[in-house]
DNA sequence: TGAGCATATTGTAAATTTTACATAAAGGTA
DNA sequence: TACCTTTATGTAAAATTTACAATATGCTCA
C-alpha cells in the first residue's frame, strides 16, 4: 500500500487524478405516522460526536452499486432492501481536508423486525423524524432534503411506498403511508376506489388479528401485475 | 505529482482507497424528426478509433457538477445548457485495466446555431440517431439506453423538451418534439387543447417567416409560470 | 348479553377531463 | 385565381375525478 500525505495530488499511470469516493444512505422508515431517517453518531476522528448519514468509502474490489446494500446489512441485518441512487455530490470542498465525491442513495425499510447495529465506527444510531433532523456533518442535511424530495417525487410515479410496509398491510396503513410521506390528507373512499381499480393490491382474505375493533382486511402488493403495467408505461398518480 | 503504476492500490492519508472518477454525457439534439446523440471517436490510446460518449475525468480543482458544462462548452461552444444527472456506474471492471467510476449526465441542446468541435483527444465527432447507435466502448451503449429512458420518463413529468427547441417555436414543432422523443403519435387537436390550457406557452403573436404555406404562430416557453406551477407540485402528463 | 366504542367499509351524483373525430382558414405558388 | 400545403379549430360521448356521510363489524365492558 502506498500512503500519500497529500491525496489531492495523486494521479494514476495515465496521469489521471484520483478521488476518494463514498456512498451515503438516506434510510427511510415509518414509525406510527412519522417518516423517519436513520442517523449514526461518529465515534472518532475529526467529526467525533457528530451525527451523520450512514455510509462508507468505496473499496477497490466492490462495485459502487453494492455498497449501499452492504451498509444496510451492517446496520440492520436486512438484505434485499429497496435502494435507489438519487444524487451525486462532488463539490471540491464539500468535505474538509479531503476531496470526497459521494453517491447518495435512498433506501426504504419496512416496519418489520430488524435489529439496529451501530457498527464499529459509530458511537450511537437512531431514527429521527424527517421534519426534525439535527445539524449533521458536511452537506448531509442537504442530502437528506434532496433524498426526501426524490422519495416524494418517486412516490407519485411509482408505488414504491409498499417497501415501507410489512408484507401484508391494511388499506388504512397503505393510505396513511401516502399521507405521512407526502404530508397531505386523502379522502378514504376515493383513495380506496382508485387503488383497488388499479388492481395492484391482492386481497389476502385474511384479517388483522388482535385488534380491539372491526378487524381490517390484509392485502399484499401485486408486484408482477405492477411490472407488466409499468412496462406499458404506467403511472400511479395520487394527489 | 506522484505517478503510481498500480492505481488500484493507492490510498490516501486516512488509508482510504482512491478511484478514478469521470463524467459521461449523453447529449441529445433534434434533427428534423430524429432524436440524435453526440458521439466522439477516440484518437489514441487503447480505444483508438472507437466511438464513445463525450466525457472527461474529474480534476482536483473542479466540482464534479461543473464537468458536464465544461465538456459541452468544449464540444459545442454552448453555455447554460440543460444538464441533469441520471446515473452513476461503478462496477469494478466496467473499464478495462482501470477502476473508473463515472457519473452519467444527459444534456439537451437546442436546434440553434453551434459549431461542433471535436477537441484535442477526438479524431471525429458526429450526431447519431438514438435508434441506430453503433457499438461503443465499455458500457456506453448501456449508458445511452438508460439516459434515453431517463429522458422519456422526465419528459412525461416535466416539459424539459423545450430545451431541444429554439427560443421561439411553433405548436407543430412542440408536438413533433414529443412524438419524436416518446415515439408515439398524438392527436393535434387534443394536444393543442391540453397544452394551451396548461398556460405554459406564451403566444408571441409573431408568425414564422419564409414558409411556402400558412405561416404558423410562434410561441415561447413560460418558465416563470411553469416554476410556480411546479412549486405547487405539478405534472404535465402527455400520452 | 347488549350497549357502547373505535375503526372499516361502501355509493352516488355532479363536475371535470379525456377521447374520438373532420373541416375550414391561411398564405404562398404556378 | 385555382391549387397546394400546413395551420387551426369544436363538439359530443365516455371516462375519470371529486365531494360528501351513513352503515357495518368486532371488540370491550358494564
Short mmCIF file of C-alpha atoms in Angstrom, two decimals, chain B residues 18-98:
data_model
loop_
_atom_site.label_atom_id
_atom_site.label_comp_id
_atom_site.label_asym_id
_atom_site.label_seq_id
_atom_site.Cartn_x
_atom_site.Cartn_y
_atom_site.Cartn_z
CA UNK B 18 -8.90 6.14 -4.25
CA UNK B 19 -10.72 5.88 -7.56
CA UNK B 20 -10.62 7.48 -10.93
CA UNK B 21 -13.85 9.41 -11.47
CA UNK B 22 -15.20 10.54 -14.81
CA UNK B 23 -18.30 12.10 -16.29
CA UNK B 24 -20.00 10.87 -19.45
CA UNK B 25 -22.54 12.97 -21.31
CA UNK B 26 -25.45 11.74 -23.36
CA UNK B 27 -26.07 14.87 -25.43
CA UNK B 28 -29.45 14.89 -27.13
CA UNK B 29 -30.43 17.03 -30.08
CA UNK B 30 -33.33 17.11 -32.54
CA UNK B 31 -32.67 16.99 -36.27
CA UNK B 32 -35.85 17.02 -38.30
CA UNK B 33 -37.95 14.28 -36.77
CA UNK B 34 -34.99 12.34 -35.42
CA UNK B 35 -33.62 12.35 -31.89
CA UNK B 36 -29.84 12.25 -32.05
CA UNK B 37 -26.94 11.68 -29.68
CA UNK B 38 -23.49 13.23 -30.00
CA UNK B 39 -20.61 10.73 -30.21
CA UNK B 40 -16.87 11.17 -30.47
CA UNK B 41 -14.20 8.90 -31.90
CA UNK B 42 -11.10 8.41 -29.77
CA UNK B 43 -7.85 9.40 -31.44
CA UNK B 44 -5.29 7.42 -29.44
CA UNK B 45 -4.70 5.06 -26.56
CA UNK B 46 -6.15 1.58 -26.12
CA UNK B 47 -9.53 2.66 -27.53
CA UNK B 48 -8.14 4.41 -30.64
CA UNK B 49 -10.64 4.59 -33.46
CA UNK B 50 -13.56 3.51 -31.30
CA UNK B 51 -16.67 5.57 -30.75
CA UNK B 52 -17.77 6.72 -27.34
CA UNK B 53 -19.75 9.23 -25.33
CA UNK B 54 -18.07 12.56 -24.79
CA UNK B 55 -16.76 12.91 -21.26
CA UNK B 56 -13.81 13.76 -19.10
CA UNK B 57 -12.02 12.83 -15.94
CA UNK B 58 -12.87 14.83 -12.85
CA UNK B 59 -9.94 17.11 -11.98
CA UNK B 60 -8.84 18.03 -8.45
CA UNK B 61 -9.89 21.61 -8.65
CA UNK B 62 -13.22 21.26 -10.39
CA UNK B 63 -16.56 20.47 -8.86
CA UNK B 64 -17.98 17.27 -10.29
CA UNK B 65 -21.14 19.22 -11.06
CA UNK B 66 -19.41 21.64 -13.40
CA UNK B 67 -17.71 18.98 -15.50
CA UNK B 68 -20.64 18.31 -17.88
CA UNK B 69 -20.88 22.01 -18.73
CA UNK B 70 -17.16 22.10 -19.45
CA UNK B 71 -17.48 19.11 -21.77
CA UNK B 72 -20.46 20.74 -23.50
CA UNK B 73 -18.66 24.04 -23.90
CA UNK B 74 -15.65 22.35 -25.48
CA UNK B 75 -17.73 20.38 -27.94
CA UNK B 76 -20.31 22.94 -28.99
CA UNK B 77 -19.28 26.32 -27.63
CA UNK B 78 -22.67 26.42 -25.91
CA UNK B 79 -23.13 27.58 -22.32
CA UNK B 80 -26.10 27.33 -19.96
CA UNK B 81 -27.11 24.05 -21.47
CA UNK B 82 -29.71 21.91 -19.68
CA UNK B 83 -27.81 19.10 -17.94
CA UNK B 84 -29.04 16.51 -15.48
CA UNK B 85 -27.51 13.56 -13.68
CA UNK B 86 -29.28 10.29 -14.32
CA UNK B 87 -26.94 7.55 -13.13
CA UNK B 88 -23.61 6.59 -11.64
CA UNK B 89 -21.82 3.49 -12.84
CA UNK B 90 -19.15 1.94 -10.70
CA UNK B 91 -18.73 -1.75 -11.36
CA UNK B 92 -15.16 -2.82 -10.64
CA UNK B 93 -14.41 -3.98 -14.16
CA UNK B 94 -16.59 -1.71 -16.26
CA UNK B 95 -13.44 -0.21 -17.80
CA UNK B 96 -10.54 -2.49 -18.71
CA UNK B 97 -7.26 -2.11 -16.77
CA UNK B 98 -8.56 0.66 -14.58
#
